[in-house]
Coordinates of C-alpha atoms in Angstrom, one line a residue:
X248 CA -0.8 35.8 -67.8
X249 CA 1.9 38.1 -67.5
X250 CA 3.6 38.6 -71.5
X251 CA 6.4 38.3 -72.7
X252 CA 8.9 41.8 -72.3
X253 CA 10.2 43.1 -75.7
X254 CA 13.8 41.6 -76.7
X255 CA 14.1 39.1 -73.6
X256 CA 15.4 35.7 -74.7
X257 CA 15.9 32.5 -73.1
X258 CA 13.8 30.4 -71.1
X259 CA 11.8 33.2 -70.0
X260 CA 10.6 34.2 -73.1
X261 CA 8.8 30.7 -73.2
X262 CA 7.4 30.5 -69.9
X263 CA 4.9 33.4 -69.8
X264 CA 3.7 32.7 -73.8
X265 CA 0.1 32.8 -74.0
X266 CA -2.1 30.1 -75.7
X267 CA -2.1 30.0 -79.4
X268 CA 0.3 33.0 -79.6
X269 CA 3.9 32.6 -81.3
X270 CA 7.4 33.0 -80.8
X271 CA 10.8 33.2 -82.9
X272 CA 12.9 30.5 -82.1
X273 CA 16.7 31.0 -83.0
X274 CA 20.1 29.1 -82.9
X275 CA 21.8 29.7 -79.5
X276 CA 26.1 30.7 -80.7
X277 CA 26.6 28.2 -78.5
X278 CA 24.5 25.4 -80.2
X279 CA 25.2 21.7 -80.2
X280 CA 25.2 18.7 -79.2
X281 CA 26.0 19.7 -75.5
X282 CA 26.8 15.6 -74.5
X283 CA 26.5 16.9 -70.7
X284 CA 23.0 17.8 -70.8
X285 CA 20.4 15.5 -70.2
X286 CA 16.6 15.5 -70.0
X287 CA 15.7 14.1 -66.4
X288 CA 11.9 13.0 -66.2
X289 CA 10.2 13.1 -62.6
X290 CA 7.6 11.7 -60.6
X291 CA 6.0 14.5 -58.4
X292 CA 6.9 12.7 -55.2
X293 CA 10.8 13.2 -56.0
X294 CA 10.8 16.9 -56.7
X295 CA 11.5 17.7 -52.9
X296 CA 14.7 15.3 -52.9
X297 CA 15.6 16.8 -56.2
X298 CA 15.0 20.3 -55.2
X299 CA 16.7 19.9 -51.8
X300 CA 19.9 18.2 -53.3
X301 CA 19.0 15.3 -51.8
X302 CA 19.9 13.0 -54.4
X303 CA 23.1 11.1 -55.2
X304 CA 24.1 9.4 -58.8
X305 CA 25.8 6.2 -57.3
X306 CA 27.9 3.8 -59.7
X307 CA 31.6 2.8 -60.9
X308 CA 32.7 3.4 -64.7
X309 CA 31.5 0.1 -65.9
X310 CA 27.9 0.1 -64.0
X311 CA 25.0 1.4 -65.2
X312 CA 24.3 4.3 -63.1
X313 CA 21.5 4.5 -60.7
X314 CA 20.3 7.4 -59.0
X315 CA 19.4 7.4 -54.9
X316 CA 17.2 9.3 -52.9
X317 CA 17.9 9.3 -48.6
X318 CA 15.4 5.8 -48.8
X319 CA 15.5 4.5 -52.1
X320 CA 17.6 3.4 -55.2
X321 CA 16.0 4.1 -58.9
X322 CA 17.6 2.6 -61.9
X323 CA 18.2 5.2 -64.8
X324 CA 16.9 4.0 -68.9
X325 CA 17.2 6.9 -71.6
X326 CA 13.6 6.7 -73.4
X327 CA 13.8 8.2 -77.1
X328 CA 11.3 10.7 -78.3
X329 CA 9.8 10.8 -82.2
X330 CA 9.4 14.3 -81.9
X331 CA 12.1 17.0 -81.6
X332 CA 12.5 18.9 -78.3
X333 CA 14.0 22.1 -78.1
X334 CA 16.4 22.5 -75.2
X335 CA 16.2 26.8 -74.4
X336 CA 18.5 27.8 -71.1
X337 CA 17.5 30.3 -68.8
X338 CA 19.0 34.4 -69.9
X339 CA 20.7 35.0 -67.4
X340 CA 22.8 31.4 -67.2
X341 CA 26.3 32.6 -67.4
X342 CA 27.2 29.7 -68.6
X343 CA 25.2 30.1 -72.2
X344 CA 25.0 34.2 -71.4
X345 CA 24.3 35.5 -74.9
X346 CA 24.6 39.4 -75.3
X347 CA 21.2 40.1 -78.0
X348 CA 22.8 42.4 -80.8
X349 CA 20.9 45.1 -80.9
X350 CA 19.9 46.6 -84.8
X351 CA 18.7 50.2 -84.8
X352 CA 17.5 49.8 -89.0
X353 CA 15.4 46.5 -87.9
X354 CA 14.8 47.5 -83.9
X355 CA 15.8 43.2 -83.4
X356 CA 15.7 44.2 -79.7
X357 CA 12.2 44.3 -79.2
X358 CA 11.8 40.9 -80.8
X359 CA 11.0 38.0 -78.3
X360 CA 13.7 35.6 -79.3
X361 CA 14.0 32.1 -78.1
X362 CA 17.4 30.2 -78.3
X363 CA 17.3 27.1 -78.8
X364 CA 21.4 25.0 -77.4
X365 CA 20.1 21.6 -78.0
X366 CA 18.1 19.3 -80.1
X367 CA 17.1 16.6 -77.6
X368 CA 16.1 13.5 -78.7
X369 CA 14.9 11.6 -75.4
X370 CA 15.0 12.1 -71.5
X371 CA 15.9 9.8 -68.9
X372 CA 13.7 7.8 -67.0
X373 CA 13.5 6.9 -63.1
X374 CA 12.4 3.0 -62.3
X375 CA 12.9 2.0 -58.8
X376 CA 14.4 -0.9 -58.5
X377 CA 15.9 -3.3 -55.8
X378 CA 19.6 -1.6 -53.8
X379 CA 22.3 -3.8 -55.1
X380 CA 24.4 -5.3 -52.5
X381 CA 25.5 -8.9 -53.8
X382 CA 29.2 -6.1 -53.5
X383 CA 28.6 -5.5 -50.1
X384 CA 29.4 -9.0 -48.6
X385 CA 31.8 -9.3 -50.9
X386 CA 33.6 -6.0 -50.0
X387 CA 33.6 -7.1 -45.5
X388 CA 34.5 -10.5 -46.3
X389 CA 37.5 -9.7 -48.0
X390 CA 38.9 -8.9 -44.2
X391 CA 37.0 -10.5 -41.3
X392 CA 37.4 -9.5 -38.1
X393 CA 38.7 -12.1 -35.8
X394 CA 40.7 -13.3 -32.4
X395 CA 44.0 -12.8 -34.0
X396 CA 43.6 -9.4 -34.4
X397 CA 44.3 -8.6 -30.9
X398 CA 43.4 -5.4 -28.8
X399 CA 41.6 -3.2 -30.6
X400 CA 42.9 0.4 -28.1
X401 CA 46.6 -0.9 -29.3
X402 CA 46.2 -2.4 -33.1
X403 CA 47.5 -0.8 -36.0
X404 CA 46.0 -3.3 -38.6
X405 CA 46.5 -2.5 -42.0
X406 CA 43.4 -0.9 -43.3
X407 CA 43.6 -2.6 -47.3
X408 CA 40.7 -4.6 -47.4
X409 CA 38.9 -2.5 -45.0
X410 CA 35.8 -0.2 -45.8
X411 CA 34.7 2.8 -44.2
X412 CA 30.8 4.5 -44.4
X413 CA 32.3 6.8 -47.3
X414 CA 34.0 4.0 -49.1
X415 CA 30.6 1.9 -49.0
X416 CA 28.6 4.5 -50.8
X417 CA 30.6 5.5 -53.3
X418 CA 30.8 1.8 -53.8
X419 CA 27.5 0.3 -53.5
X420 CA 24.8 1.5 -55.4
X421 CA 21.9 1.7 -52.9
X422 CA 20.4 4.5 -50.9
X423 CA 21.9 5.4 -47.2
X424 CA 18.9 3.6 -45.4
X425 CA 19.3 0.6 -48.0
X426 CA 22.8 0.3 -47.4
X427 CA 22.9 0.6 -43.5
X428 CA 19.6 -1.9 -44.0
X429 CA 22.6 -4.5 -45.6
X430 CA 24.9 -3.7 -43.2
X431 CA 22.2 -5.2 -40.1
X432 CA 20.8 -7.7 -42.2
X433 CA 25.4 -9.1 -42.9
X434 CA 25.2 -8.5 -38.2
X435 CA 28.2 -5.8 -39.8
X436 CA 29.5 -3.8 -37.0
X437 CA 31.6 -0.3 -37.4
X438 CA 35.3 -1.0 -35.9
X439 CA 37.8 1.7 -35.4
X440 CA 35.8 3.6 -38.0
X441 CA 35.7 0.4 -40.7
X442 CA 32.7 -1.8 -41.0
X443 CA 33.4 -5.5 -39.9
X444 CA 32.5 -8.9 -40.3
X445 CA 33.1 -10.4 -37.6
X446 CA 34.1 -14.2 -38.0
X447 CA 31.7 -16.5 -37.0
X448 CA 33.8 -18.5 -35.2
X449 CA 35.2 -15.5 -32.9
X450 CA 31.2 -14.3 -32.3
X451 CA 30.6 -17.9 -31.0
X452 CA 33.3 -17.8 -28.5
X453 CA 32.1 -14.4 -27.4
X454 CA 28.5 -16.1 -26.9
X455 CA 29.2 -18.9 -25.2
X456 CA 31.1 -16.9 -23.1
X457 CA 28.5 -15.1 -22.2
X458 CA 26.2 -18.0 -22.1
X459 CA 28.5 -19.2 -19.2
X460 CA 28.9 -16.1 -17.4
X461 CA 25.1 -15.8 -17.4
X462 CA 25.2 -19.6 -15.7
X463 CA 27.9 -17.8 -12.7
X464 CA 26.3 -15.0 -12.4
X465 CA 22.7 -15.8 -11.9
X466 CA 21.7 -14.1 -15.0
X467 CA 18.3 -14.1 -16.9
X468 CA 18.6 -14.7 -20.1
X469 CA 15.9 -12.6 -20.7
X470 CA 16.6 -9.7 -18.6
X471 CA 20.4 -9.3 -19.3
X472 CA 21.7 -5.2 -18.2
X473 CA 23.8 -4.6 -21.0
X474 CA 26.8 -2.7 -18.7
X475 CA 26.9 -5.9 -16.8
X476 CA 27.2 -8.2 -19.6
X477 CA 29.8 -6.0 -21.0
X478 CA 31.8 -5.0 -18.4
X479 CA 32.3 -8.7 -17.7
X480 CA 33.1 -10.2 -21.5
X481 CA 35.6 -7.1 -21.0
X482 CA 37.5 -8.4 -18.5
X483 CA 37.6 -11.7 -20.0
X484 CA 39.6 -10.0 -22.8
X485 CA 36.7 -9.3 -25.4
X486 CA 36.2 -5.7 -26.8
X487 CA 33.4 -4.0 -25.2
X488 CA 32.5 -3.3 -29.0
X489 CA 32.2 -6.9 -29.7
X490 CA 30.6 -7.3 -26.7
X491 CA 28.0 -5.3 -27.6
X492 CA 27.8 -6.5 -31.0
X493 CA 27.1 -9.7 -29.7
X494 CA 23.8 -8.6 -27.8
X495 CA 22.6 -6.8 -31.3
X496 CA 23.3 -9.4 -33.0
X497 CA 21.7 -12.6 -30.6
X498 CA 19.8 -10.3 -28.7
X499 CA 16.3 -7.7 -28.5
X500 CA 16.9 -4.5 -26.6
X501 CA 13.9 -5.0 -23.9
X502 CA 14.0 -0.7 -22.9
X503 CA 14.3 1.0 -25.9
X504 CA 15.2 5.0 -24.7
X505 CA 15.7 4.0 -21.8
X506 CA 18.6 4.5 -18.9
X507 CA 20.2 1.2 -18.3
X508 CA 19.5 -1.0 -21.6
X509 CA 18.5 -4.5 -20.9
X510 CA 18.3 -7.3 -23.6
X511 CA 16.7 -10.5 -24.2
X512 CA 18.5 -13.2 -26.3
X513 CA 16.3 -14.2 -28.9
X514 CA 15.1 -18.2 -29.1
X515 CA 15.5 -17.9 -33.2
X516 CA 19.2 -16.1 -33.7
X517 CA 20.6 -18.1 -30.9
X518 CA 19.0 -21.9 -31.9
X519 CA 20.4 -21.0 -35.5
X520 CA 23.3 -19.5 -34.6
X521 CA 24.7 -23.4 -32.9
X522 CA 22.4 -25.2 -35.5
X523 CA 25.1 -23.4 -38.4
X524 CA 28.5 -24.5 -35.9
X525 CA 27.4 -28.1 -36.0
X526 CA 26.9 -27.9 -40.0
X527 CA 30.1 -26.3 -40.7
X528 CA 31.4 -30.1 -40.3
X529 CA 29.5 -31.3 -43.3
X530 CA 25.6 -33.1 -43.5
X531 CA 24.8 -35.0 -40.3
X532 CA 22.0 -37.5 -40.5
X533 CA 18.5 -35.5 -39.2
X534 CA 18.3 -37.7 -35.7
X535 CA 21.9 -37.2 -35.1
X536 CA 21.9 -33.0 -35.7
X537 CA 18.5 -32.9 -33.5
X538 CA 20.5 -34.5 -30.4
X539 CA 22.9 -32.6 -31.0
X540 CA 21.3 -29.4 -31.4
X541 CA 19.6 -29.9 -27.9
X542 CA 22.6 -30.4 -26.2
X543 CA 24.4 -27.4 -27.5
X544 CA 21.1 -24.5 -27.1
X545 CA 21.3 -22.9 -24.0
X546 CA 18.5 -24.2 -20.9
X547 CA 15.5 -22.5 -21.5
X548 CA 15.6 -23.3 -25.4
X549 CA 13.8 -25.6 -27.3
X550 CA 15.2 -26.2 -30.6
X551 CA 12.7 -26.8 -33.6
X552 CA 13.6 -28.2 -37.1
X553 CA 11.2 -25.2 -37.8
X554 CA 13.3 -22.6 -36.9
X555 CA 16.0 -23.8 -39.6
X556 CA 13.7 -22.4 -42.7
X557 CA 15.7 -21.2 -45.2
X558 CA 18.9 -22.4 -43.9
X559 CA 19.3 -25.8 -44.3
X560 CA 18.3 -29.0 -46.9
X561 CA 16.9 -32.0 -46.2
X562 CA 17.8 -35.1 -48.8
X563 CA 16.3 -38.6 -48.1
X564 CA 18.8 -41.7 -48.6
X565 CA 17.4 -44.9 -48.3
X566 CA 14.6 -44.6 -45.2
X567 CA 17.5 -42.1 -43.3
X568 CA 17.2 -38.3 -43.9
X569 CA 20.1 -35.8 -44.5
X570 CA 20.3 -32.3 -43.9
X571 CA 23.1 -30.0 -44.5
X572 CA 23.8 -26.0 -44.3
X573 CA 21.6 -24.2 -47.3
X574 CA 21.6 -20.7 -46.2
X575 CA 19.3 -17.9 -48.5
X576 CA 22.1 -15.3 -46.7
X577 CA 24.4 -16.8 -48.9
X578 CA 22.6 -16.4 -51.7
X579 CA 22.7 -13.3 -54.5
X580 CA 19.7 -10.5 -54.2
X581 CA 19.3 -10.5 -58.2
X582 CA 16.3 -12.7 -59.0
X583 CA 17.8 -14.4 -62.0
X584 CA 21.1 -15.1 -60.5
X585 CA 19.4 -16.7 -57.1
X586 CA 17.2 -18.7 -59.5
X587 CA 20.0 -19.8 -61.5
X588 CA 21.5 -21.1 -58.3
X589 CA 18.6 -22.4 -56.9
X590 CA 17.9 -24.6 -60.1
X591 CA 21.9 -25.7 -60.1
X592 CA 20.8 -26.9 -56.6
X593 CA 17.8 -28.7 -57.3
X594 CA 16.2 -29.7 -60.8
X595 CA 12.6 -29.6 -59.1
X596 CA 11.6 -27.9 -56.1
X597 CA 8.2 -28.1 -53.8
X598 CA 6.5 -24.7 -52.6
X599 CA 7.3 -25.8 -48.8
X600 CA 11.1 -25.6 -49.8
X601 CA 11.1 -23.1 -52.5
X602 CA 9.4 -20.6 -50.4
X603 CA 12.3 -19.6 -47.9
X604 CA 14.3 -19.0 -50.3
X605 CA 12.5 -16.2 -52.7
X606 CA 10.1 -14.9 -50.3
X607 CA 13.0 -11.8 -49.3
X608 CA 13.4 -10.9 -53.4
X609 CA 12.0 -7.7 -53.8
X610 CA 11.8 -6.1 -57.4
X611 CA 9.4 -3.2 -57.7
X612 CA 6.7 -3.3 -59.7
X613 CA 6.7 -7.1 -59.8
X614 CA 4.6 -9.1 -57.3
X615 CA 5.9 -12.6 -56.0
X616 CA 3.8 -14.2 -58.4
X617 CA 5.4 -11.9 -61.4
X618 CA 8.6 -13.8 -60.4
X619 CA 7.5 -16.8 -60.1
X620 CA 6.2 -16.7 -63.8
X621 CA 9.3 -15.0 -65.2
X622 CA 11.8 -17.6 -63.7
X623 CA 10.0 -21.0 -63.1
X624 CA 7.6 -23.0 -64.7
X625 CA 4.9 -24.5 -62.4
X626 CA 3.6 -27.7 -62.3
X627 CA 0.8 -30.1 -60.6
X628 CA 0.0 -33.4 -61.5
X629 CA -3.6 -33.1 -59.5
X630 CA -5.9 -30.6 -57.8
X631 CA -4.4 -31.8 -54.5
X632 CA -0.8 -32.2 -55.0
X633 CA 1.8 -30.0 -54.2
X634 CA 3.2 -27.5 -56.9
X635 CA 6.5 -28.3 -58.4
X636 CA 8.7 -25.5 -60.0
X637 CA 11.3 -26.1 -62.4
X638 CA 13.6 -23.7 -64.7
X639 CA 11.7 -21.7 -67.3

């Protein structure tokens, strides 16, 4: 081990010191409490985003910061120490440059001096946690997109209430591939540079149009050539943007890579998305929705109540069943906030309908059943009878 040079100071006196050998330790001119500096503890596996500067504090003033790597959002806690740590910058740091004074009488310069700017009495800790979004619908539904809006080529909307990519991250605290995760799983679509909502009412004219156009045209509604498709919602005055949203959004891209991109609408996204228009009016009796719900589904389709997990409740009155719109979509991602709702919804709840609606919360470090035993408190009357959770 290489030893430390007479008279240097700083950092590098401490960093070649050999075992069981000592070292003066001084006050830096510039001691004290130095509020900017903090310890920053890391797990090996983040020194390449930290090194590369690939890392991003992300929050507003009255948020607890979290810090984000490219793929993932860690939530910051300072951890106190018992013992002192001495904080010792680098020599040559211009910032905390101290010129050694130099004593011919005592020859001071050829004493290895280390010091010390800070007294630190903790370092912050990394715990990744889940990307907080709950701000996210909140910040595109402020301004949906819809048929009022007009031509898109010749609109000068106002862009208050309108969020582009570098609003969103210095908004939201989650991690790019977090947040553009959101933005697919809220069917968000980038308009004129500003990510949309589009309104739900506008996306199901622009699908049954296409539904009918598939019925003129001859088209499979599993082998739809997206230029086709778009070229024709185009000249029935849709944006080609919209049009194409709307094969993302109902639809699977069959040819992914390849030159001339065909889609398949997808059973699921198309059988909920007219299951939600008939539930916008309110609860329908079960057998009344179910006719319905057939009618409306394009040929082809076959509509199962199975299809509707996690979307809808079903209430008995009487010998009749009830179901009306219960979507987890609209529910927060923060596990004690969706349980809160949850509970407001229902007193009691059985696995079969408690399951769709937790099975997407994701806290690190905490299995489903973690959650489970944090927020509910199970019950079962016999070996053979279905669990029943309730508020802890």
């Amino acid at each position: 081990m290489e030893s430390p040079q007479p008279g240097s100071r700083g950092a590098e006196a401490l960093k070649n010191i050999s075992p069981g050998s000592s070292i003066s330790v001084a006050y830096h001119s510039l001691f004290g409490p130095h509020d900017d500096l903090l310890l920053l503890e890391l797990d090996e596996k983040l020194l390449p985003d930290v090194l590369h500067e690939r890392v991003v504090l992300r929050g507003q003033p009255d948020e607890d910061a979290v810090l984000c790597t490219p793929s993932k959002t860690y939530a910051m806690k300072f951890v106190g120490t018992s013992n002192s740590v001495l904080l010792v910058p680098p020599a040559n740091h211009s910032e905390f440059y101290e010129n050694p004074q130099k004593n011919d009488s005592n020859m001071e310069e050829d004493k290895v001096v280390a010091p010390v700017i800070k007294v630190v009495s903790g370092n912050m800790e990394l715990v990744e946690t889940a990307p907080r979004l709950d701000k996210l619908k909140s910040f595109l539904s402020e301004k949906t997109y819809n048929f009022d809006v007009g031509n898109l080529e010749d609109n000068q909307e106002s862009t208050i209430g309108l969020y582009n990519w570098n609003d969103l991250v210095n908004n939201i605290q989650a991690s790019d591939e977090e947040l553009r995760s959101g933005l697919q799983a809220l069917s968000a679509v980038e308009i004129n540079g500003y990510w949309r909502l589009v309104d739900g009412s506008y996306m199901d004219m622009i699908l049954g149009m296409l539904l009918k156009n598939s019925v003129l045209n001859d088209w499979s509604l599993n082998a739809l050539n997206e230029d086709e498709v778009v070229c024709t919602l185009e000249s029935d005055g849709f944006p080609g943007v919209l049009a194409r949203h709307c094969l993302h959004t109902y639809g699977t891209k069959l040819n992914e890579g390849m030159p001339g991109r065909v889609w398949k609408l997808d059973e699921k996204r198309v059988c909920i998305h007219f299951a939600k228009e008939i539930l916008k009016g309110g609860k329908r009796k079960l057998e009344s929705f179910m006719d319905e719900w057939r009618q409306k589904v394009p040929d082809g389709m076959q509509p199962s109540f199975d299809l509707m997990e996690g979307e809808v409740l079903t209430e008995r009155v009487g010998v009749e069943t009830w179901i009306r719109a219960f979507s987890v979509a609209s529910l927060p991602s923060t596990p004690a906030e969706r349980f809160s709702i949850l509970f407001r919804e229902r007193k009691k709840w059985e696995w079969k309908d408690l399951q769709p609606y937790v099975r997407d919360l994701k806290v690190p470090g905490l299995s489903s059943e973690g959650l489970l035993l944090k927020y509910t408190r199970r019950t079962q009357p016999s070996p053979d009878a279905e669990p029943v959770f309730s508020a802890r």
